[in-house]
Tab-separated table of C-alpha atoms and ligand atoms in Angstrom:
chain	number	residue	atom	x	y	z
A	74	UNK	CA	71.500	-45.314	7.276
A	75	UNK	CA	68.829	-47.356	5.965
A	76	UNK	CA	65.220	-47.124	6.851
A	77	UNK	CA	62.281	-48.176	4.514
A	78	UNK	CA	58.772	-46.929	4.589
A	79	UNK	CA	55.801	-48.349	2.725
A	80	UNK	CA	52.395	-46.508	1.759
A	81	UNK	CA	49.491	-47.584	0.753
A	82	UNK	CA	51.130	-50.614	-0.686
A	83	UNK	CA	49.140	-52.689	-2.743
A	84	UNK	CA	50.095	-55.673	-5.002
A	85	UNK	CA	47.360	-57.384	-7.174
A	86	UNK	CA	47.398	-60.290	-9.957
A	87	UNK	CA	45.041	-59.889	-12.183
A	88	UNK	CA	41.928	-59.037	-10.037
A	89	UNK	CA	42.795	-60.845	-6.827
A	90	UNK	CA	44.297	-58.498	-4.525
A	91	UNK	CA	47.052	-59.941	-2.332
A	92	UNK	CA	48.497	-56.968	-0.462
A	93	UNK	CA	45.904	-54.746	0.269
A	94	UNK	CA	47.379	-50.906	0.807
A	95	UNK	CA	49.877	-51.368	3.830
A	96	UNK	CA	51.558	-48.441	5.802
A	97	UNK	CA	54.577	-49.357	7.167
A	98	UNK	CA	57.723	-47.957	9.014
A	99	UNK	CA	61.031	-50.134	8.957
A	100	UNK	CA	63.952	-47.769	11.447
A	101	UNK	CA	67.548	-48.133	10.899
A	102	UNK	CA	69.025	-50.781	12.108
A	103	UNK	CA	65.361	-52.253	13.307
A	104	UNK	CA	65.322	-56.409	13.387
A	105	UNK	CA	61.599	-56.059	11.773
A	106	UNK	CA	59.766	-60.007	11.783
A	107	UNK	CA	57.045	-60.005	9.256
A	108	UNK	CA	54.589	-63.143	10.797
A	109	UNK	CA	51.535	-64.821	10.016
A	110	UNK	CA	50.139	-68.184	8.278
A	111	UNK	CA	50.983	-69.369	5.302
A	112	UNK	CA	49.167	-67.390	2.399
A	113	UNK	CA	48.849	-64.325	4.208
A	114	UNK	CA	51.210	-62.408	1.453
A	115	UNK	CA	54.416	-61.591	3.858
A	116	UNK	CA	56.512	-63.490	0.614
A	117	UNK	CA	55.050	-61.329	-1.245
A	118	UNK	CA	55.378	-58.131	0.605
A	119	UNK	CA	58.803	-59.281	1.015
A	120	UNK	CA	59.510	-59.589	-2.899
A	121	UNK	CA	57.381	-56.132	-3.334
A	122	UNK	CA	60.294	-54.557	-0.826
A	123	UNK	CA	63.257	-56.798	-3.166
A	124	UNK	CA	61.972	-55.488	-6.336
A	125	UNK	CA	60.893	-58.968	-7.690
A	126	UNK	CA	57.512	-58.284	-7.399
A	127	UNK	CA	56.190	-55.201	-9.338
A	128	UNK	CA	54.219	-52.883	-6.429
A	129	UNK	CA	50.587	-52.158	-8.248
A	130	UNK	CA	50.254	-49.593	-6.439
A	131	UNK	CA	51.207	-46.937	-3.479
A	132	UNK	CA	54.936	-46.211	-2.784
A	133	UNK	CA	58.227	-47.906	-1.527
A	134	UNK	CA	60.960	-45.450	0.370
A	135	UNK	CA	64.334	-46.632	0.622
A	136	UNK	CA	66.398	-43.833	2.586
A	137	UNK	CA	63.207	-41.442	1.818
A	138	UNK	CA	63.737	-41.904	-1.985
A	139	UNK	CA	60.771	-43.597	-3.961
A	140	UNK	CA	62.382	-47.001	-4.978
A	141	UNK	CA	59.157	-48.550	-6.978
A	142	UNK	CA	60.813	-48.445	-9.957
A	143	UNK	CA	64.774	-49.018	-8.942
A	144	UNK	CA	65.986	-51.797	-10.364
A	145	UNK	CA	66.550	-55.220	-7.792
A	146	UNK	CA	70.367	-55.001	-8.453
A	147	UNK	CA	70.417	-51.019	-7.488
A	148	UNK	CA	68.490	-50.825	-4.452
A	149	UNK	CA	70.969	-51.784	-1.939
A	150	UNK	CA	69.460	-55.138	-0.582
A	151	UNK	CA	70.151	-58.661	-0.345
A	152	UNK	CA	67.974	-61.372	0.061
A	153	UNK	CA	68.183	-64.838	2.063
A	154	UNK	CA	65.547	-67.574	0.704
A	155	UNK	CA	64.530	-70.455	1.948
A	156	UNK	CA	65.192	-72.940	-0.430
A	157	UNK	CA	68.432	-71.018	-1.070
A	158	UNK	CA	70.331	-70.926	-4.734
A	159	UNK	CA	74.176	-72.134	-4.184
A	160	UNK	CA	76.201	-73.565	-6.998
A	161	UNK	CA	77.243	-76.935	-5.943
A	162	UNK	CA	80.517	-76.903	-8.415
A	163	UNK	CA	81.795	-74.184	-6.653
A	164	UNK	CA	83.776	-73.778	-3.432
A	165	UNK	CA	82.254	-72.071	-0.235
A	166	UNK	CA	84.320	-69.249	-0.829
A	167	UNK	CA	83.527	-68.962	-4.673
A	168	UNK	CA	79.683	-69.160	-3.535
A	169	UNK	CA	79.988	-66.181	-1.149
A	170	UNK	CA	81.836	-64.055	-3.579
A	171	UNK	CA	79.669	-65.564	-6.571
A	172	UNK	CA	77.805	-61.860	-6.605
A	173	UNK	CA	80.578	-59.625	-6.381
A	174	UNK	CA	82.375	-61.281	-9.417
A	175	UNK	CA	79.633	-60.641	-11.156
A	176	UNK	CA	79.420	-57.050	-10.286
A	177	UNK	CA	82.944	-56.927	-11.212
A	178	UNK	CA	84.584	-56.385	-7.893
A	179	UNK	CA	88.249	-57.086	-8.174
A	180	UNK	CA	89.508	-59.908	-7.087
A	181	UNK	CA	91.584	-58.910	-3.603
A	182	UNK	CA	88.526	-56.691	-2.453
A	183	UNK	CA	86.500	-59.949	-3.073
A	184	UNK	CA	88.534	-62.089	-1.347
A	185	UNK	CA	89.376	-59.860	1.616
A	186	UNK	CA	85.112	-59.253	1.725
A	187	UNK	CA	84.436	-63.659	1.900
A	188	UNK	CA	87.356	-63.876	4.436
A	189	UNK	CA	85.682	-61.225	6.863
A	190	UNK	CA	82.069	-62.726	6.172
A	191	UNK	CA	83.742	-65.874	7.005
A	192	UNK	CA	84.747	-65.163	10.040
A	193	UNK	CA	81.841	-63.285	11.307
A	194	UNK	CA	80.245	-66.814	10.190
A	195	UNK	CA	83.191	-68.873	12.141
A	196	UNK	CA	82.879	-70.455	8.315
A	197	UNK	CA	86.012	-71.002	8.488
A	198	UNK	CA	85.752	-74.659	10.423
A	199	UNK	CA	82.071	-75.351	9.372
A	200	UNK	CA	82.254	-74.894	5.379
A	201	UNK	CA	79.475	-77.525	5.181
A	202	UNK	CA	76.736	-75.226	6.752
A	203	UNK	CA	74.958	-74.015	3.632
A	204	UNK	CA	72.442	-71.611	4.632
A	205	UNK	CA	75.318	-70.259	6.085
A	206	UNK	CA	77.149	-70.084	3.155
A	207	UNK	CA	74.049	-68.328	1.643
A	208	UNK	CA	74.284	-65.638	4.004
A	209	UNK	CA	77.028	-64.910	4.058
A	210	UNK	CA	76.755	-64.425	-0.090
A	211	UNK	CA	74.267	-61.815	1.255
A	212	UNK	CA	77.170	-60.045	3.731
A	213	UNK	CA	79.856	-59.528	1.169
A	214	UNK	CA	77.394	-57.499	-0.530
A	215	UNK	CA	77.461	-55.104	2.134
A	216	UNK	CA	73.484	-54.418	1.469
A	217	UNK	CA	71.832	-51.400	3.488
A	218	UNK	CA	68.692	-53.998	4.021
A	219	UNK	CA	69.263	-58.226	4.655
A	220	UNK	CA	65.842	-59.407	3.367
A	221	UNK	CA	65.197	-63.360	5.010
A	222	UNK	CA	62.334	-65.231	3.772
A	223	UNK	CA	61.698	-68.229	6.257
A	224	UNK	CA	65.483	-68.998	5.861
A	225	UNK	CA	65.227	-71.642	8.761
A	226	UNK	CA	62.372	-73.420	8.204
A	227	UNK	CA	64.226	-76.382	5.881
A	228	UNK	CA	66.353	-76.725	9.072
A	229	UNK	CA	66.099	-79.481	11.757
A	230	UNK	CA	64.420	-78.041	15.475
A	231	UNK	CA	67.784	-78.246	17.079
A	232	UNK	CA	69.984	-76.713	13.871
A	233	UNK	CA	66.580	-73.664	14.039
A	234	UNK	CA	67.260	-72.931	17.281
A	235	UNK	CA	71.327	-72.192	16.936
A	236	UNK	CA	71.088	-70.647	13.967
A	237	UNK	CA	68.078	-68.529	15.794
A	238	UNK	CA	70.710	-66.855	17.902
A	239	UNK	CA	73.566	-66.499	15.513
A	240	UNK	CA	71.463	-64.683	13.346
A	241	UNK	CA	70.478	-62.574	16.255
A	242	UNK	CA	74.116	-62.069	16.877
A	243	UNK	CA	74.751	-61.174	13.611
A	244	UNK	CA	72.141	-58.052	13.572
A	245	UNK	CA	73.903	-57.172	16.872
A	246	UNK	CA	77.294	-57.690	15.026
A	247	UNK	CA	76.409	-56.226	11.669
A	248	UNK	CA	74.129	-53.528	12.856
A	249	UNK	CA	72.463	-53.405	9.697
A	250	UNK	CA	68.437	-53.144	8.640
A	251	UNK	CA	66.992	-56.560	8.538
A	252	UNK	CA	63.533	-58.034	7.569
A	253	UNK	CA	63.014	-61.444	8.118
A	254	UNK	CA	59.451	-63.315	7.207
A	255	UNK	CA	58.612	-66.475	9.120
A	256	UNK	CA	54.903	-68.210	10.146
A	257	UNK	CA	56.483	-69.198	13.257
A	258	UNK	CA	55.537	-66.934	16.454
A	259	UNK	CA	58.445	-67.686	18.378
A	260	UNK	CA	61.099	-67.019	16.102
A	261	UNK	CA	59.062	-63.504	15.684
A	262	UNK	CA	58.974	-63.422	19.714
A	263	UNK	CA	62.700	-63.902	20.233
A	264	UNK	CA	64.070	-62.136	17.303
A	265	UNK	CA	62.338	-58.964	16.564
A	266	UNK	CA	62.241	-55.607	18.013
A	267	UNK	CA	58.794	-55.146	15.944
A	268	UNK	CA	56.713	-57.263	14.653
A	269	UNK	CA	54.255	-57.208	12.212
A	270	UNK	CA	51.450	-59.551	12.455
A	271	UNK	CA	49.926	-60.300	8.832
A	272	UNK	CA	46.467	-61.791	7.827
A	273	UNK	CA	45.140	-62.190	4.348
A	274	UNK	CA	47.035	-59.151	2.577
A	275	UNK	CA	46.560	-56.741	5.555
A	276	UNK	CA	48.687	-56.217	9.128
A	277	UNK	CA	46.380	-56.734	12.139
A	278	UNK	CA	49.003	-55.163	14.350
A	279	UNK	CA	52.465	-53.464	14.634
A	280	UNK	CA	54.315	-53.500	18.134
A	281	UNK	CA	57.248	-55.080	20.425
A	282	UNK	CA	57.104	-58.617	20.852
A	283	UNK	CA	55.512	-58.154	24.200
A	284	UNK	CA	53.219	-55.112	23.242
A	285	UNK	CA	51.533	-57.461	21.324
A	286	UNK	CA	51.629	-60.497	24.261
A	287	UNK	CA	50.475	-57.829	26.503
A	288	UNK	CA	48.194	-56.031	24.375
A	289	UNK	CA	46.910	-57.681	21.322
A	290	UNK	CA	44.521	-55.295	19.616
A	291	UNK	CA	42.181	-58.176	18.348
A	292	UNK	CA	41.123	-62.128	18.432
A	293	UNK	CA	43.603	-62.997	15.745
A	294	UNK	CA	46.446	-61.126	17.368
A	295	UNK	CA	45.686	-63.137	20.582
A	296	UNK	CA	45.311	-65.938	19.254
A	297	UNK	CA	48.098	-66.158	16.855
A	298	UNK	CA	50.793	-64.564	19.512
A	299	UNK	CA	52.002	-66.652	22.837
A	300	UNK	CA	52.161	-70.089	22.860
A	301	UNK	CA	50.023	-71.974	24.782
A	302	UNK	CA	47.732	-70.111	23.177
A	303	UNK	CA	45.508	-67.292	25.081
A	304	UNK	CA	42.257	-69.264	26.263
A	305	UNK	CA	39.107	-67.458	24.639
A	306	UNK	CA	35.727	-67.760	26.188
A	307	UNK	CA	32.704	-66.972	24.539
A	308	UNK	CA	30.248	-65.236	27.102
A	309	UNK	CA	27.043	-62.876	27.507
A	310	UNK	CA	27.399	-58.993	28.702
A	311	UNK	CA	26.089	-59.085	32.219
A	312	UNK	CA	26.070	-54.998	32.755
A	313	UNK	CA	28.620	-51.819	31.642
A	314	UNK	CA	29.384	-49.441	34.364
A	315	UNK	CA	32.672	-47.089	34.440
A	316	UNK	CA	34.421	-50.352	36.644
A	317	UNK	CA	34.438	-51.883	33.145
A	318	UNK	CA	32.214	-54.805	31.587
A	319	UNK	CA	30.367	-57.829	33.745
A	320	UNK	CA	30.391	-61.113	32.119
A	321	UNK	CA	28.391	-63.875	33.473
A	322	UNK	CA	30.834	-66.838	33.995
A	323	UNK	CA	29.837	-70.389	33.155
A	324	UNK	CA	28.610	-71.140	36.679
A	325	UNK	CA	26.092	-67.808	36.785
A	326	UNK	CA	28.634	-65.712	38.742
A	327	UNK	CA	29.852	-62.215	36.850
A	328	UNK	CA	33.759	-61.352	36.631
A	329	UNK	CA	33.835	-57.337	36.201
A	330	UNK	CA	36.878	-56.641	33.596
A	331	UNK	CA	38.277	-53.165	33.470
A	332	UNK	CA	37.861	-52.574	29.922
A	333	UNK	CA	35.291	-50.064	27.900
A	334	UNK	CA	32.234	-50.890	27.083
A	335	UNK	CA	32.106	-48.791	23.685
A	336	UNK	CA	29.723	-50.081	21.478
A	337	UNK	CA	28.851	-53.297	23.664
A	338	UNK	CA	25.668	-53.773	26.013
A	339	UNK	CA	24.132	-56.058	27.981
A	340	UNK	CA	23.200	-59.272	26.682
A	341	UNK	CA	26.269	-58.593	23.692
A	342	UNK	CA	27.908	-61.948	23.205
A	343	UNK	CA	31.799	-61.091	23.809
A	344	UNK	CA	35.360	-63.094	24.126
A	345	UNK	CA	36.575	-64.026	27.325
A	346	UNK	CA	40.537	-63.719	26.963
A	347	UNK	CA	42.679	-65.137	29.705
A	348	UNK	CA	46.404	-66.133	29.097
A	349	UNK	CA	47.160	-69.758	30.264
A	350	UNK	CA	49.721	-68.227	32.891
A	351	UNK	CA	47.554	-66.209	34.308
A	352	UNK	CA	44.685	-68.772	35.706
A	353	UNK	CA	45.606	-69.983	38.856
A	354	UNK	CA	44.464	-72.909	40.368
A	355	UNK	CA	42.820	-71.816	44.338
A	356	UNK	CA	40.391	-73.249	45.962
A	357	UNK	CA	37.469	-70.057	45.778
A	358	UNK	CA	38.476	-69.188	42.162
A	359	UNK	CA	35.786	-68.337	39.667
A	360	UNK	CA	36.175	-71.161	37.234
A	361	UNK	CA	34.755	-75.265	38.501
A	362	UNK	CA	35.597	-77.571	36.625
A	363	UNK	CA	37.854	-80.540	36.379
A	364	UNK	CA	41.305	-81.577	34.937
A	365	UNK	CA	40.856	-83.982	31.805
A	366	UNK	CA	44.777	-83.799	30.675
A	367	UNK	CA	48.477	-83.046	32.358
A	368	UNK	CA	50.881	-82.078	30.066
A	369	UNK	CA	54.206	-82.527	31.880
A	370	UNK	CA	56.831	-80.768	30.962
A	371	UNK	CA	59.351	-80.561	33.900
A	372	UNK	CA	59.655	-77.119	33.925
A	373	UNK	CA	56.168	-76.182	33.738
A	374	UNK	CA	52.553	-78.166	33.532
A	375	UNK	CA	49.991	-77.859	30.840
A	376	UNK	CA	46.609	-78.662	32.132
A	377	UNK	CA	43.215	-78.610	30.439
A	378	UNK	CA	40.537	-78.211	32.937
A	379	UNK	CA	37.185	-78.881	31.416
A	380	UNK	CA	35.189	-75.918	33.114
A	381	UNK	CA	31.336	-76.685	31.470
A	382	UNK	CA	30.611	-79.224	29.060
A	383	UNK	CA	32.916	-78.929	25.867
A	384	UNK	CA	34.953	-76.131	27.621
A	385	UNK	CA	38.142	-76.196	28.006
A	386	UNK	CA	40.534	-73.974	29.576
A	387	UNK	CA	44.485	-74.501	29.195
A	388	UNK	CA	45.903	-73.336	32.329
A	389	UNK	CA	50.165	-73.111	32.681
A	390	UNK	CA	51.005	-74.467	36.267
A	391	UNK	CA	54.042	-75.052	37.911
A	392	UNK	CA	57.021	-78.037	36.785
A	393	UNK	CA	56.006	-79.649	40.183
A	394	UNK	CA	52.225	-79.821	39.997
A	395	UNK	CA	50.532	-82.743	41.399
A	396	UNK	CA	46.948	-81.835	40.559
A	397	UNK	CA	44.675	-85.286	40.841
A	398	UNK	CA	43.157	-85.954	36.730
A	399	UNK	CA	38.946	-86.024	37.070
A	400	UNK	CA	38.871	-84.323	40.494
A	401	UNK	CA	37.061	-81.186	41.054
A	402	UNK	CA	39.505	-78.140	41.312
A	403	UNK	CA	38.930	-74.092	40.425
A	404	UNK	CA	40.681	-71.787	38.841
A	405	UNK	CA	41.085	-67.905	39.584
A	406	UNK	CA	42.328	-65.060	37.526
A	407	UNK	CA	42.645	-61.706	38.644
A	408	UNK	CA	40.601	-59.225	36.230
A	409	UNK	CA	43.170	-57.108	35.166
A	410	UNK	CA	44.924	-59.768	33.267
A	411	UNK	CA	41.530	-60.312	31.383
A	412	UNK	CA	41.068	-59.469	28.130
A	413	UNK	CA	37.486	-58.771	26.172
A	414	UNK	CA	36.845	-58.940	22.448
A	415	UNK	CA	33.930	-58.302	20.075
A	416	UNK	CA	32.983	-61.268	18.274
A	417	UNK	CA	33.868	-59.579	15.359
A	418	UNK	CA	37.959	-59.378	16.518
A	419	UNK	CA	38.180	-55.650	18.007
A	420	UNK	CA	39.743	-55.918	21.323
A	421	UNK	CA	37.625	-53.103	23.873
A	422	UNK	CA	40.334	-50.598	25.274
A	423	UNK	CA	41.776	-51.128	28.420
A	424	UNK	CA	40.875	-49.165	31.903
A	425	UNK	CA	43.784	-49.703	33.200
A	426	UNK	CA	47.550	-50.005	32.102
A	427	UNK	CA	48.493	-53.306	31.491
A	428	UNK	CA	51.289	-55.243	33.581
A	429	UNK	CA	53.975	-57.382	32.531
A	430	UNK	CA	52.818	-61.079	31.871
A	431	UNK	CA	54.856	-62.024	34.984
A	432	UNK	CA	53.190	-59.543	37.052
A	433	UNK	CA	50.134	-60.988	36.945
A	434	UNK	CA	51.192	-64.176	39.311
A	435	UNK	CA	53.840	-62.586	41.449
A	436	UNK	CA	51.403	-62.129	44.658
A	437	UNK	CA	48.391	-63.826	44.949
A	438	UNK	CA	45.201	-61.673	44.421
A	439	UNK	CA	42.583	-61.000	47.624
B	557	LIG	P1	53.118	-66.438	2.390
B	557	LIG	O1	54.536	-66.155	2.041
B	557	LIG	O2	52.595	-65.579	3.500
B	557	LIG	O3	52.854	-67.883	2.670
B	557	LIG	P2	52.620	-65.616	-0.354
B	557	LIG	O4	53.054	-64.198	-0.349
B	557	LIG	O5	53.560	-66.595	-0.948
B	557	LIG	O6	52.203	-66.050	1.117
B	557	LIG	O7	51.246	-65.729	-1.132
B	557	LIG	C1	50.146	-64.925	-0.811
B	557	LIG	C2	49.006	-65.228	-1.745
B	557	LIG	O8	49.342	-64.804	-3.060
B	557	LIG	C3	48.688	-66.712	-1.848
B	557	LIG	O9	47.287	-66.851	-1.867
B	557	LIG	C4	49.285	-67.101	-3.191
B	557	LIG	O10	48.555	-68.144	-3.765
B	557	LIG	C5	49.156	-65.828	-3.998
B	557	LIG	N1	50.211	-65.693	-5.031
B	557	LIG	C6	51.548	-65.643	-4.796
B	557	LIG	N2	52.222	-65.497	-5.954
B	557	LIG	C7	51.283	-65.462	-6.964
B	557	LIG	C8	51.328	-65.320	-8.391
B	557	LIG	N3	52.506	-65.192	-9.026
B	557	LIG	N4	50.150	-65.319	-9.041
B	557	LIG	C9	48.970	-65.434	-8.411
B	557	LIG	N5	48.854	-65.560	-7.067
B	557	LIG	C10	49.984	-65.582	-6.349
B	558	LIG	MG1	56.192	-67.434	1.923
């Protein structure tokens, strides 16, 4: 067992506050990605949860028990860095058991612990791959929560990627709590079950990888989430009716979206979202404009299809995509896969239940 909750936790220096009261829920056994850009406090949060930051305020459960003021060596968890801490005079297998000798583990239960993190590893015929090595100094210690901050990100693309998945394994493997900070979206996409999506001290929103692809509660969600990223049009309330909300597209016409109006009325300036994936390119869809730029990627095409002057829209279309540069094409997206946002982030709630991404282009619309 080994769930961790945080309330109302707040960490300040001096009088700049840098977590600002978070409520969090981490399950057992729960790969949890803390994501967002760099300066955003997930670090922090991260050294709040390790004991190496003092909390300033509110309260950190471990296993229901108020840990705030545990000491870092008694609460159970171990903690991967980036720019990781290994003793370059010592073996491989000195490094991993470099903690338990400390803690005065005997020396047959220390090296029976490095052999089996070893092999977990497959250390045994790559010695040389240190961040490795520095997990597996945080295996042998058997913790009841693996704390990662960015340990990839010194790694080249190609080393990221493996490593990616044999960490992945490893959770599967292990079975064990992890929390794992990175400011990269896909590693949060392909590793967590939840992620939390942080901005300036505070989480903007809490879900499944594709909760928050399919449903991103505001802009920054939206934005930060899926890669190309979502498209996001800014556009004039045409009319609220129980259909949803009219906006008046760039060429005059209106595009009804099945959200709520709430607060918003006609003549409201709101956010157009549409997911690159989702525009199609058809001959009597809603969106003129022209192609300006093919990127082609074999298995997929990235185009940018100026629709008005110094508007853009990125639309994903197929590997084998021939469309002409400079000619006039349109594009067509089917409402539901529309999103609408206040200018002021707030996505407005959705009429109808959203589908899969996929869904969205698996029979054409009309
Ligand atoms: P991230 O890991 O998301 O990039 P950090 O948690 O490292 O962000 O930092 C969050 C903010 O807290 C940054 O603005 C940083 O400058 C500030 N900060 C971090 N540590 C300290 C400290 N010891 N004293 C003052 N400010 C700090
Ligand atoms: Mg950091």
């Amino acid at each position: 067992m080994a769930e961790l909750k945080l309330r109302g936790a707040r960490k300040s220096y001096g009088s700049v506050e840098i977590i600002k009261g978070l409520d969090l829920d981490v399950e057992d056994r729960e790969f949890v990605v803390f994501v967002g850009p760099s300066g955003c406090g997930k670090s922090t949060l991260l050294r709040m949860i390790a004991g190496l930051e003092k909390i300033t305020a509110g309260d950190l459960l471990i296993d229901g028990v108020r840990a705030n003021d545990i000491d870092p060596s008694e609460r159970g968890l171990a903690m991967v860095f980036q720019s990781y801490a290994l003793y370059p005079h010592m073996t491989v297998a000195e490094n991993m058991g470099f903690a338990l000798k400390i803690a005065g583990v005997s020396a047959a239960e220390k090296e029976r612990k490095v052999r089996e993190a070893a092999e977990v590893l497959q250390l045994s015929h790559l010695l040389r791959q240190r961040q490795r090595v520095a997990i597996g100094r945080a295996i042998v210690r058997n913790p009841k929560v693996f704390l990662f901050d960015e340990p990839l990100s010194n790694l080249d693309a190609a080393l990221r990627v493996s490593m990616r998945l044999e960490l992945m394994c490893l959770h599967e493997h292990l079975a064990a709590t992890m929390i794992y900070v990175t400011h990269d979206q896909t590693e949060a996409m392909t590793m967590a079950d939840k992620i939390v999506v942080l901005n300036g001290g505070s989480i903007e929103q809490v879900g499944s990888p594709l909760d928050l692809y399919i449903r991103p509660a505001n802009i920054f969600v939206a934005g930060f989430i899926g890669s190309p990223k979502m498209n996001l049009l800014k556009l004039k309330v045409a009319a609220t009716g129980p259909k949803g909300v009219s906006v008046t597209l760039p060429d005059g016409q209106a595009l009804t979206v099945p959200v709520a109006a709430g607060a918003s009325k006609s003549g409201d300036e709101l956010l157009l979202g549409m997911r690159p994936e989702h525009l199609r390119i058809s001959a009597n869809g809603q969106f003129k404009g022209r192609a300006v730029l093919a990127e082609r990627l074999g298995s997929l095409t990235i185009l940018h299809v100026e629709v008005a002057p110094e508007v853009t829209l990125v639309v994903q279309a197929e590997g084998g995509d021939r469309t002409p540069l400079h000619s006039p094409i349109a594009l067509d997206i089917s409402p539901s896969a529309c999103h609408l946002f206040r200018t002021d982030g707030p996505a407005l709630a959705s009429l109808c239940n959203r589908r899969e991404p996929w869904a969205h282009s698996l029979k054409p619309e009309n």
